[in-house]
CSV table of C-alpha atoms in Angstrom, one decimal:
chain,number,residue,atom,x,y,z
A,1,MET,CA,146.5,37.6,33.5
A,2,TYR,CA,146.1,40.3,31.0
A,3,GLN,CA,142.1,40.4,31.6
A,4,ILE,CA,142.9,40.8,35.3
A,5,THR,CA,145.0,43.7,34.5
A,6,LYS,CA,142.9,45.4,31.9
A,7,LEU,CA,140.2,45.3,34.6
A,8,TYR,CA,141.9,46.4,37.1
A,9,HIS,CA,143.0,50.0,34.7
A,10,TYR,CA,139.5,50.1,33.9
A,11,CYS,CA,138.3,49.8,37.5
A,12,LEU,CA,140.9,53.0,38.3
A,13,TYR,CA,139.9,55.1,35.4
A,14,CYS,CA,136.3,54.9,36.7
A,15,LEU,CA,137.3,56.0,40.1
A,16,GLN,CA,139.3,58.8,38.8
A,17,HIS,CA,136.5,59.7,36.5
A,18,LEU,CA,134.1,59.6,39.6
A,19,GLN,CA,136.4,61.5,42.0
A,20,ASN,CA,136.3,64.0,39.2
A,21,ILE,CA,132.6,64.2,39.3
A,22,LYS,CA,132.6,64.3,42.9
A,23,LYS,CA,134.8,67.4,43.1
A,24,SER,CA,133.1,69.1,40.2
A,25,VAL,CA,130.1,68.6,42.3
A,26,PHE,CA,131.8,69.6,45.5
A,27,ASP,CA,133.4,72.9,43.5
A,28,PHE,CA,129.6,74.0,42.5
A,29,LEU,CA,128.0,73.6,45.7
A,30,LEU,CA,130.9,75.7,47.4
A,31,CYS,CA,130.6,77.9,44.7
A,32,LEU,CA,126.8,78.7,44.9
A,33,PRO,CA,126.6,80.1,48.5
A,34,THR,CA,129.5,82.5,47.6
A,35,SER,CA,127.8,83.7,44.7
A,36,LEU,CA,124.6,84.4,46.2
A,37,PHE,CA,126.3,86.6,48.9
A,38,ALA,CA,128.1,88.3,46.4
A,39,LEU,CA,124.9,88.9,44.6
A,40,LEU,CA,123.2,89.9,48.0
A,41,LEU,CA,126.4,92.3,48.9
A,42,LEU,CA,126.0,93.8,45.6
A,43,ILE,CA,122.3,94.7,45.8
A,44,LEU,CA,123.1,96.2,49.2
A,45,LEU,CA,125.8,98.5,48.3
A,46,PHE,CA,123.8,99.5,45.3
A,47,TYR,CA,120.7,100.4,47.9
A,48,ASN,CA,123.0,102.3,50.4
A,49,GLY,CA,125.1,104.1,47.3
A,50,PHE,CA,121.2,105.3,46.4
A,51,SER,CA,120.4,106.1,49.5
A,52,VAL,CA,123.8,108.0,50.7
A,53,PHE,CA,123.9,109.8,47.5
A,54,TYR,CA,120.0,111.1,47.1
A,55,ILE,CA,119.8,114.6,47.3
A,56,HIS,CA,116.7,116.5,48.2
A,57,ILE,CA,116.2,119.6,46.9
A,58,PRO,CA,114.1,121.9,49.1
A,59,SER,CA,111.7,125.1,47.3
A,60,ILE,CA,113.9,127.8,47.0
A,61,PRO,CA,112.2,131.2,48.2
A,62,ALA,CA,112.4,134.2,46.4
A,63,LYS,CA,115.5,135.8,46.8
A,64,ILE,CA,115.4,139.5,48.7
A,65,SER,CA,117.5,142.4,47.0
A,66,PRO,CA,120.5,142.8,48.3
A,67,VAL,CA,120.8,145.6,50.6
A,68,SER,CA,121.7,148.9,48.6
A,69,ALA,CA,124.1,151.5,50.0
A,70,GLY,CA,122.5,153.9,52.4
A,71,LYS,CA,123.3,157.6,52.8
A,72,LEU,CA,125.9,157.9,55.7
A,73,ALA,CA,123.4,160.6,57.6
A,74,VAL,CA,119.7,160.9,57.5
A,75,VAL,CA,119.1,164.2,59.1
A,76,ARG,CA,116.8,164.3,61.3
A,77,SER,CA,114.2,167.3,61.1
A,78,ASP,CA,112.8,167.5,65.0
A,79,SER,CA,113.4,170.8,66.7
A,80,SER,CA,114.6,169.3,70.0
A,81,SER,CA,118.1,168.5,67.8
A,82,SER,CA,120.8,170.8,70.2
A,83,SER,CA,123.9,172.5,68.7
A,84,SER,CA,126.2,170.3,70.3
A,85,SER,CA,124.7,167.3,69.1
A,86,ALA,CA,124.6,168.9,65.4
A,87,SER,CA,128.9,169.5,65.9
A,88,LEU,CA,129.1,166.3,67.3
A,89,HIS,CA,127.7,164.5,64.1
A,90,GLU,CA,129.4,166.6,62.0
A,91,LYS,CA,132.7,165.6,63.2
A,92,LEU,CA,131.7,161.9,63.4
A,93,ALA,CA,130.8,162.4,59.7
A,94,SER,CA,134.3,164.1,58.8
A,95,SER,CA,136.5,161.8,60.8
A,96,VAL,CA,135.1,158.2,60.1
A,97,LEU,CA,137.0,155.0,60.7
A,98,TYR,CA,136.3,152.9,57.6
A,99,ALA,CA,135.1,149.2,58.1
A,100,VAL,CA,135.8,146.1,56.0
A,101,LYS,CA,132.3,144.4,54.3
A,102,GLU,CA,132.1,140.8,56.1
A,103,GLU,CA,129.7,138.3,55.4
A,104,ASN,CA,128.8,135.5,58.6
A,105,PRO,CA,131.9,136.3,61.5
A,106,PRO,CA,133.6,133.3,61.9
A,107,VAL,CA,134.1,132.1,65.3
A,108,ILE,CA,137.9,132.8,66.8
A,109,LEU,CA,139.1,129.6,68.1
A,110,LYS,CA,139.3,129.2,72.0
A,111,THR,CA,143.0,130.1,73.4
A,112,THR,CA,144.7,129.1,76.2
A,113,THR,CA,143.9,132.5,77.9
A,114,HIS,CA,140.8,133.7,79.2
A,115,TRP,CA,139.2,137.4,78.6
A,116,THR,CA,139.0,138.7,82.2
A,117,LEU,CA,137.8,142.6,82.3
A,118,HIS,CA,136.6,142.9,86.2
A,119,HIS,CA,136.7,141.0,88.8
A,120,ARG,CA,135.9,142.7,92.6
A,121,ASP,CA,135.7,141.2,95.7
A,122,ASN,CA,132.3,142.7,96.4
A,123,PHE,CA,130.7,140.9,93.4
A,124,SER,CA,129.7,137.2,94.0
A,125,THR,CA,129.7,136.4,90.5
A,126,VAL,CA,130.2,133.0,88.4
A,127,PRO,CA,132.8,133.0,86.1
A,128,ILE,CA,131.6,132.9,82.5
A,129,ASN,CA,130.6,129.5,81.6
A,130,SER,CA,132.9,128.2,78.4
A,131,SER,CA,131.8,125.1,77.9
A,132,LEU,CA,130.1,124.1,75.1
A,133,GLU,CA,127.6,121.0,75.4
A,134,PHE,CA,126.4,119.7,71.6
A,135,LYS,CA,122.6,119.1,71.8
A,136,HIS,CA,120.7,117.7,68.8
A,137,PRO,CA,118.9,120.7,66.9
A,138,LYS,CA,115.5,119.1,67.5
A,139,ALA,CA,116.4,118.6,71.5
A,140,GLN,CA,117.5,122.1,71.2
A,141,LYS,CA,114.4,123.6,69.9
A,142,LYS,CA,112.4,121.6,72.4
A,143,ASN,CA,114.3,122.6,75.1
A,144,THR,CA,114.7,126.3,73.9
A,145,LYS,CA,110.8,126.5,73.2
A,146,PHE,CA,109.7,125.6,76.7
A,147,LYS,CA,112.2,127.5,78.5
A,148,ILE,CA,111.7,131.0,76.5
A,149,LEU,CA,108.4,131.3,75.4
A,150,SER,CA,106.9,129.9,78.9
A,151,SER,CA,105.2,132.5,81.4
A,152,GLY,CA,104.4,132.4,84.7
A,153,PRO,CA,102.9,134.6,87.4
A,154,LYS,CA,106.2,137.2,87.5
A,155,SER,CA,105.8,137.5,83.6
A,156,LYS,CA,102.5,138.4,83.6
A,157,LYS,CA,103.3,141.5,86.2
A,158,PHE,CA,106.0,142.5,83.8
A,159,SER,CA,104.1,145.9,82.3
A,160,VAL,CA,103.0,146.8,85.9
A,161,LYS,CA,106.5,146.5,87.3
A,162,VAL,CA,108.5,148.1,84.3
A,163,LYS,CA,106.0,151.1,84.6
A,164,LYS,CA,106.0,151.3,88.4
A,165,PHE,CA,109.9,151.4,88.5
A,166,LEU,CA,110.0,153.9,85.6
A,167,ASP,CA,107.6,155.8,87.1
A,168,ASN,CA,108.7,156.2,90.4
A,169,SER,CA,112.6,156.6,89.5
A,170,SER,CA,113.8,160.2,88.7
A,171,CYS,CA,115.4,158.7,85.5
A,172,LYS,CA,117.0,160.9,83.0
A,173,LEU,CA,117.1,158.4,80.7
A,174,ASN,CA,115.7,154.8,80.3
A,175,PHE,CA,118.1,151.8,79.3
A,176,PHE,CA,117.0,148.5,78.1
A,177,MET,CA,119.0,145.2,78.0
A,178,THR,CA,118.4,141.4,77.4
A,179,TRP,CA,119.7,138.5,78.6
A,180,ILE,CA,118.8,135.3,77.4
A,181,SER,CA,121.1,132.8,78.7
A,182,SER,CA,121.5,131.3,82.7
A,183,VAL,CA,121.9,133.6,85.7
A,184,ASP,CA,125.8,131.4,86.2
A,185,SER,CA,127.0,132.6,82.7
A,186,PHE,CA,126.4,136.3,83.6
A,187,GLY,CA,130.0,137.2,84.2
A,188,VAL,CA,132.3,140.2,84.7
A,189,ARG,CA,132.1,141.3,81.1
A,190,GLU,CA,128.5,142.0,81.4
A,191,LEU,CA,128.7,143.3,84.7
A,192,PHE,CA,131.3,145.6,83.5
A,193,ALA,CA,128.8,147.0,80.4
A,194,ILE,CA,126.7,147.9,83.1
A,195,GLU,CA,129.4,149.7,85.2
A,196,SER,CA,130.1,152.0,81.9
A,197,LEU,CA,126.6,152.8,81.7
A,198,PHE,CA,126.2,154.2,85.0
A,199,LYS,CA,129.6,156.0,85.1
A,200,SER,CA,128.2,157.9,81.8
A,201,HIS,CA,124.9,158.3,82.9
A,202,PRO,CA,124.3,158.3,87.0
A,203,ASN,CA,120.7,159.1,87.0
A,204,ALA,CA,119.8,156.8,84.4
A,205,CYS,CA,117.3,153.7,84.9
A,206,LEU,CA,118.2,150.3,83.5
A,207,VAL,CA,115.5,147.5,82.9
A,208,MET,CA,117.3,144.1,82.5
A,209,VAL,CA,114.6,141.5,80.8
A,210,SER,CA,115.6,138.2,81.5
A,211,ASN,CA,113.7,135.1,83.0
A,212,SER,CA,117.3,133.9,84.6
A,213,LEU,CA,117.9,137.1,86.2
A,214,ASP,CA,114.7,137.9,87.9
A,215,SER,CA,115.7,135.9,91.0
A,216,LYS,CA,117.3,136.1,93.9
A,217,LYS,CA,120.5,135.1,92.6
A,218,GLY,CA,120.1,137.9,90.1
A,219,ASN,CA,119.2,140.4,92.7
A,220,LEU,CA,122.5,139.8,94.6
A,221,ILE,CA,124.6,140.3,91.3
A,222,PHE,CA,122.7,143.6,90.6
A,223,LYS,CA,122.8,144.4,94.8
A,224,PRO,CA,126.4,146.6,94.7
A,225,PHE,CA,124.8,148.9,91.9
A,226,SER,CA,121.4,149.6,94.1
A,227,ASP,CA,123.6,150.1,97.3
A,228,LYS,CA,125.6,152.7,95.3
A,229,GLY,CA,122.3,154.4,94.4
A,230,PHE,CA,122.1,153.4,90.9
A,231,GLU,CA,118.7,152.7,89.4
A,232,VAL,CA,118.5,148.6,88.1
A,233,ILE,CA,115.7,146.2,87.9
A,234,ALA,CA,115.6,142.6,86.2
A,235,VAL,CA,112.2,141.5,85.4
A,236,ARG,CA,111.0,138.3,83.2
A,237,PRO,CA,109.7,139.3,79.8
A,238,ASP,CA,105.6,139.2,79.2
A,239,PHE,CA,106.0,138.4,75.5
A,240,ASP,CA,101.9,138.8,74.5
A,241,TYR,CA,101.9,142.4,76.2
A,242,LEU,CA,105.4,143.3,74.0
A,243,PHE,CA,103.8,142.2,71.0
A,244,LYS,CA,100.4,143.3,71.1
A,245,ASN,CA,99.2,145.0,68.3
A,246,THR,CA,101.9,144.6,66.2
A,247,HIS,CA,102.9,142.2,63.3
A,248,ALA,CA,104.8,140.6,66.1
A,249,GLU,CA,101.5,139.0,67.6
A,250,THR,CA,100.7,136.8,64.8
A,251,TRP,CA,104.0,136.0,64.2
A,252,PHE,CA,104.6,134.7,68.1
A,253,ARG,CA,101.2,133.1,68.3
A,254,LYS,CA,102.0,131.1,65.0
A,255,LEU,CA,105.6,130.5,66.7
A,256,LYS,CA,103.8,128.9,70.1
A,257,LYS,CA,101.3,126.7,68.0
A,258,GLY,CA,104.7,125.0,66.1
A,259,ASN,CA,103.5,126.4,62.7
A,260,VAL,CA,106.6,128.3,62.1
A,261,ASP,CA,110.0,126.9,62.1
A,262,PRO,CA,112.4,128.2,64.3
A,263,GLY,CA,115.1,127.2,62.0
A,264,LEU,CA,119.0,126.4,63.5
A,265,ILE,CA,120.0,129.6,64.8
A,266,SER,CA,119.2,130.1,68.7
A,267,LEU,CA,115.3,131.0,69.2
A,268,GLY,CA,116.5,132.8,72.0
A,269,GLN,CA,119.3,135.1,69.9
A,270,ASN,CA,116.4,135.8,67.4
A,271,LEU,CA,113.5,136.5,70.1
A,272,SER,CA,116.2,138.8,71.8
A,273,ASN,CA,116.1,140.6,68.1
A,274,LEU,CA,112.7,141.2,68.5
A,275,LEU,CA,112.4,141.7,71.7
A,276,ARG,CA,114.5,144.9,72.0
A,277,LEU,CA,112.4,146.5,69.2
A,278,SER,CA,109.3,146.1,71.0
A,279,LEU,CA,110.5,147.3,74.4
A,280,LEU,CA,111.4,150.6,72.7
A,281,TYR,CA,108.5,150.7,70.8
A,282,LYS,CA,106.3,150.3,73.7
A,283,PHE,CA,108.6,152.6,76.5
A,284,GLY,CA,110.7,154.3,74.5
A,285,GLY,CA,114.7,154.7,75.4
A,286,ILE,CA,118.0,153.0,74.9
A,287,TYR,CA,118.5,149.7,74.1
A,288,LEU,CA,122.0,148.2,74.6
A,289,ASP,CA,123.5,144.6,74.1
A,290,THR,CA,125.6,143.5,77.0
A,291,ASP,CA,128.7,143.3,75.3
A,292,VAL,CA,129.0,147.0,74.8
A,293,ILE,CA,130.9,149.5,77.0
A,294,VAL,CA,129.5,153.1,77.1
A,295,LEU,CA,132.3,156.0,77.1
A,296,LYS,CA,130.0,159.0,77.2
A,297,SER,CA,127.2,160.6,77.9
A,298,PHE,CA,123.8,159.8,75.5
A,299,SER,CA,121.8,162.8,76.5
A,300,ASP,CA,122.3,164.6,73.4
A,301,LEU,CA,121.3,161.5,71.1
A,302,ARG,CA,117.7,160.6,69.9
A,303,ASN,CA,116.0,158.2,67.4
A,304,THR,CA,119.7,157.2,66.7
A,305,ILE,CA,121.1,154.1,65.0
A,306,GLY,CA,124.9,153.2,64.0
A,307,ALA,CA,126.4,152.4,61.3
A,308,GLN,CA,128.7,149.1,61.4
A,309,THR,CA,130.4,149.7,57.8
A,310,MET,CA,130.7,151.8,55.3
A,311,ASP,CA,132.2,152.2,51.9
A,312,SER,CA,135.7,154.2,51.4
A,313,GLU,CA,134.6,155.3,48.3
A,314,THR,CA,131.3,156.5,48.5
A,315,ARG,CA,131.5,157.2,52.1
A,316,ASN,CA,127.8,155.7,52.6
A,317,TRP,CA,127.1,153.0,55.3
A,318,SER,CA,127.2,149.7,53.5
A,319,ARG,CA,125.8,147.8,57.0
A,320,LEU,CA,123.9,148.6,60.1
A,321,ASN,CA,123.6,146.9,63.3
A,322,ASN,CA,121.2,146.8,66.1
A,323,ALA,CA,123.6,146.4,69.2
A,324,VAL,CA,123.1,150.3,70.4
A,325,LEU,CA,119.1,151.7,69.4
A,326,ILE,CA,118.0,154.8,70.9
A,327,PHE,CA,114.4,155.7,69.9
A,328,ASP,CA,111.2,157.5,71.1
A,329,GLN,CA,108.5,155.5,72.0
A,330,ASN,CA,106.2,154.3,69.1
A,331,HIS,CA,108.9,155.4,67.0
A,332,PRO,CA,107.6,154.3,63.0
A,333,LEU,CA,110.8,152.9,62.2
A,334,LEU,CA,110.6,150.8,64.9
A,335,LEU,CA,107.1,149.4,63.8
A,336,LYS,CA,108.9,148.9,60.3
A,337,PHE,CA,111.6,146.9,62.1
A,338,ILE,CA,109.1,144.7,63.9
A,339,GLU,CA,106.8,144.4,60.7
A,340,GLU,CA,109.9,143.2,58.9
A,341,PHE,CA,110.9,140.6,61.3
A,342,ALA,CA,107.5,139.0,61.6
A,343,LEU,CA,107.2,138.7,57.7
A,344,THR,CA,110.8,137.7,57.0
A,345,PHE,CA,111.8,135.5,59.7
A,346,ASP,CA,114.4,133.1,58.8
A,347,GLY,CA,115.9,131.3,61.4
A,348,ASN,CA,118.6,129.6,59.4
A,349,LYS,CA,120.2,133.0,58.3
A,350,TRP,CA,122.8,134.6,60.8
A,351,GLY,CA,122.1,138.3,61.2
A,352,HIS,CA,119.1,137.7,58.9
A,353,ASN,CA,116.9,139.0,61.5
A,354,GLY,CA,119.2,141.2,63.4
A,355,PRO,CA,121.8,143.5,61.6
A,356,TYR,CA,120.5,142.7,58.1
A,357,LEU,CA,117.1,143.4,59.2
A,358,VAL,CA,117.9,147.2,60.0
A,359,SER,CA,120.1,147.4,57.1
A,360,ARG,CA,117.2,146.1,54.7
A,361,VAL,CA,114.5,148.7,56.5
A,362,VAL,CA,116.4,151.4,56.6
A,363,SER,CA,117.7,151.7,53.1
A,364,ARG,CA,114.0,151.1,51.8
A,365,VAL,CA,112.4,153.9,54.1
A,366,GLY,CA,115.3,156.7,54.4
A,367,GLY,CA,114.7,159.8,53.2
A,368,ARG,CA,110.7,159.6,53.4
A,369,PRO,CA,108.9,162.0,55.3
A,370,GLY,CA,107.3,160.8,58.5
A,371,PHE,CA,110.8,159.1,59.4
A,372,ASN,CA,112.9,161.0,61.5
A,373,PHE,CA,115.8,159.4,62.6
A,374,THR,CA,120.1,159.7,62.5
A,375,VAL,CA,122.5,156.9,61.2
A,376,LEU,CA,125.7,157.8,62.9
A,377,PRO,CA,129.0,156.5,61.0
A,378,PRO,CA,130.7,153.7,62.9
A,379,LEU,CA,133.1,155.6,64.9
A,380,ALA,CA,130.2,156.4,67.1
A,381,PHE,CA,129.0,152.9,68.3
A,382,TYR,CA,131.4,150.5,66.5
A,383,PRO,CA,134.9,152.2,66.8
A,384,VAL,CA,136.2,149.0,65.9
A,385,ASP,CA,135.1,146.2,63.7
A,386,TRP,CA,134.9,142.7,64.5
A,387,SER,CA,137.6,141.6,62.6
A,388,ARG,CA,140.0,143.7,64.0
A,389,ILE,CA,138.6,143.7,67.7
A,390,ARG,CA,142.1,142.0,68.8
A,391,SER,CA,143.7,145.3,68.3
A,392,PHE,CA,141.6,147.0,71.3
A,393,PHE,CA,142.9,143.9,73.8
A,394,GLN,CA,146.9,144.0,72.7
A,395,GLY,CA,149.3,146.2,74.5
A,396,PRO,CA,151.9,148.2,72.6
A,397,GLY,CA,154.4,146.2,70.8
A,398,ASN,CA,157.1,148.3,69.1
A,399,GLU,CA,157.2,152.3,68.9
A,400,LYS,CA,155.5,152.3,66.0
A,401,HIS,CA,152.3,150.4,67.3
A,402,THR,CA,152.3,152.5,70.4
A,403,LYS,CA,151.7,155.4,68.3
A,404,TRP,CA,149.0,154.0,66.5
A,405,LEU,CA,147.2,152.8,69.8
A,406,HIS,CA,147.9,156.5,71.5
A,407,ASN,CA,146.1,158.0,68.5
A,408,LYS,CA,143.3,155.6,68.4
A,409,LEU,CA,142.6,155.9,71.8
A,410,LYS,CA,142.8,159.5,71.5
A,411,LEU,CA,140.4,159.5,68.8
A,412,VAL,CA,137.6,156.9,70.3
A,413,ARG,CA,138.0,159.0,73.6
A,414,ARG,CA,136.9,161.8,71.6
A,415,GLN,CA,134.4,160.8,69.2
A,416,SER,CA,133.1,157.5,70.1
A,417,PHE,CA,129.8,157.1,72.3
A,418,THR,CA,130.3,153.1,72.8
A,419,VAL,CA,132.8,150.3,71.9
A,420,HIS,CA,131.2,147.3,71.2
A,421,LEU,CA,133.2,144.2,72.0
A,422,TRP,CA,132.0,141.9,69.4
A,423,ASN,CA,131.8,138.9,72.2
A,424,ARG,CA,131.7,135.8,69.6
A,425,GLN,CA,135.0,137.4,68.5
A,426,SER,CA,136.5,138.1,71.4
A,427,LYS,CA,135.2,136.3,74.6
A,428,TRP,CA,138.7,134.2,74.5
A,429,LEU,CA,140.7,137.6,74.3
A,430,GLN,CA,142.4,138.9,77.3
A,431,VAL,CA,142.9,142.5,78.2
A,432,GLU,CA,146.5,143.4,78.0
A,433,GLU,CA,148.4,146.0,80.2
A,434,LYS,CA,148.4,149.7,78.4
A,435,SER,CA,146.0,148.0,75.5
A,436,ILE,CA,143.2,150.4,74.3
A,437,LEU,CA,140.7,148.5,76.2
A,438,HIS,CA,142.9,148.9,79.5
A,439,HIS,CA,142.7,152.7,79.3
A,440,LEU,CA,139.1,153.0,78.8
A,441,MET,CA,138.1,150.3,81.6
A,442,LEU,CA,140.1,152.5,83.9
A,443,ASP,CA,138.0,155.3,82.4
A,444,CYS,CA,134.4,153.5,83.1
A,445,CYS,CA,135.2,152.4,86.4
A,446,VAL,CA,132.4,152.9,88.9
A,447,PHE,CA,133.9,150.3,91.9
A,448,CYS,CA,137.5,151.0,91.7
A,449,ASN,CA,139.3,153.5,93.9
A,450,SER,CA,141.2,156.9,92.3
A,451,SER,CA,144.6,154.9,93.1
A,452,LEU,CA,143.6,151.3,92.0
A,453,PRO,CA,145.6,148.9,94.4
A,454,LYS,CA,148.1,146.3,92.7
A,455,ARG,CA,146.1,143.5,93.3
A,456,PHE,CA,142.9,144.7,91.7
A,457,VAL,CA,145.1,145.5,89.0
A,458,SER,CA,146.4,142.1,88.4
A,459,LYS,CA,142.8,140.5,88.5
A,460,LEU,CA,141.7,143.1,85.7
A,461,ILE,CA,144.7,143.1,83.3
A,462,LYS,CA,146.7,140.7,81.9
A,463,THR,CA,150.8,141.7,82.2
A,464,THR,CA,152.6,141.7,79.2
């Protein structure tokens, strides 16, 4: 009996030991895949971390020296300068509005109100398209390249069409504008800019250089002006003709072959910067952005560019702008502008090929013999800076504000040729009743009667 009991206990011990071995084997087998998975996971995490935090350092181009502040006015030496023009320049120089210095302008966020300048029943216009659609940069570049750089039969007739228009018209002054967007986005703001132009220059000729507006729909937009006897034409640009025999010719050829990086900034915007320079160099005249409201005649101005900002202490300009340009045909400064564009083009820096470009060139050539031009202070073309444009849209708030608006309006009416609306900063703003722009718009209206009907005012102005 004792032997049986001892054998029984020995068998139980063996079974227990075998169970322990079995458990250990299973534990090892179960742990083995987990360990491999953990190891694989660690490898993947390490690879992913390396790819995410890998930094590519591009080659850094040589820095361009900062633009040095230029003199407030480079007095022109041509004998055609009238005494009234000189007197006006002296007034402008003596009553300058100081503007803050800025870098890349921030975009004002969309508000619940829309900026509405002018809507007339006799204009069949489509409201300004405010929808923004995100597109991949590569897709955008490809789309822009084919739409903007493509030329057709109409563009080849550009030179003949423009020359015939200017020669056959009794133009006192030749104005040029460019429009790179769709015909449907040409809205009331742009129409009012044209309206203000013809109010101050009824005998002027306007050439609108645009692919989209040189169409049946574009002709309908300009028909009310033509019916009233104003000379206006829309024509597709011929880049090859406009850039010929300048540095832009080689640059444009490289661009079409894909040897120039257009950058992230809209290629159309940069081409507009170059196009305005080439138009004035080929034909001479006045270039205006489509968000510039004209207040008085330019007849006494010649070879003129305006300062956007100036130093409050030295009274020297610190930045110029290219929204308003007045130059003779084949002016050497225009050729320098075009050369600077072609040699220093950078499509990734806002303003580099526009306002900053003209500032760089003028700071270098100012005072040199052969470059006769005038730099007018900010009050002439840019009486309000982009950072303060909202103040021109706002109606009076209290007695102090009312007095300020009255004095500012009086100063602008007396000494400013234009008001730049800084489209990027003000397109969502609405003109309020009795604001500075309210009064200026009524001054510059062409298609309004002497006594405005209430329904017109309600469409024109936001009633506070």
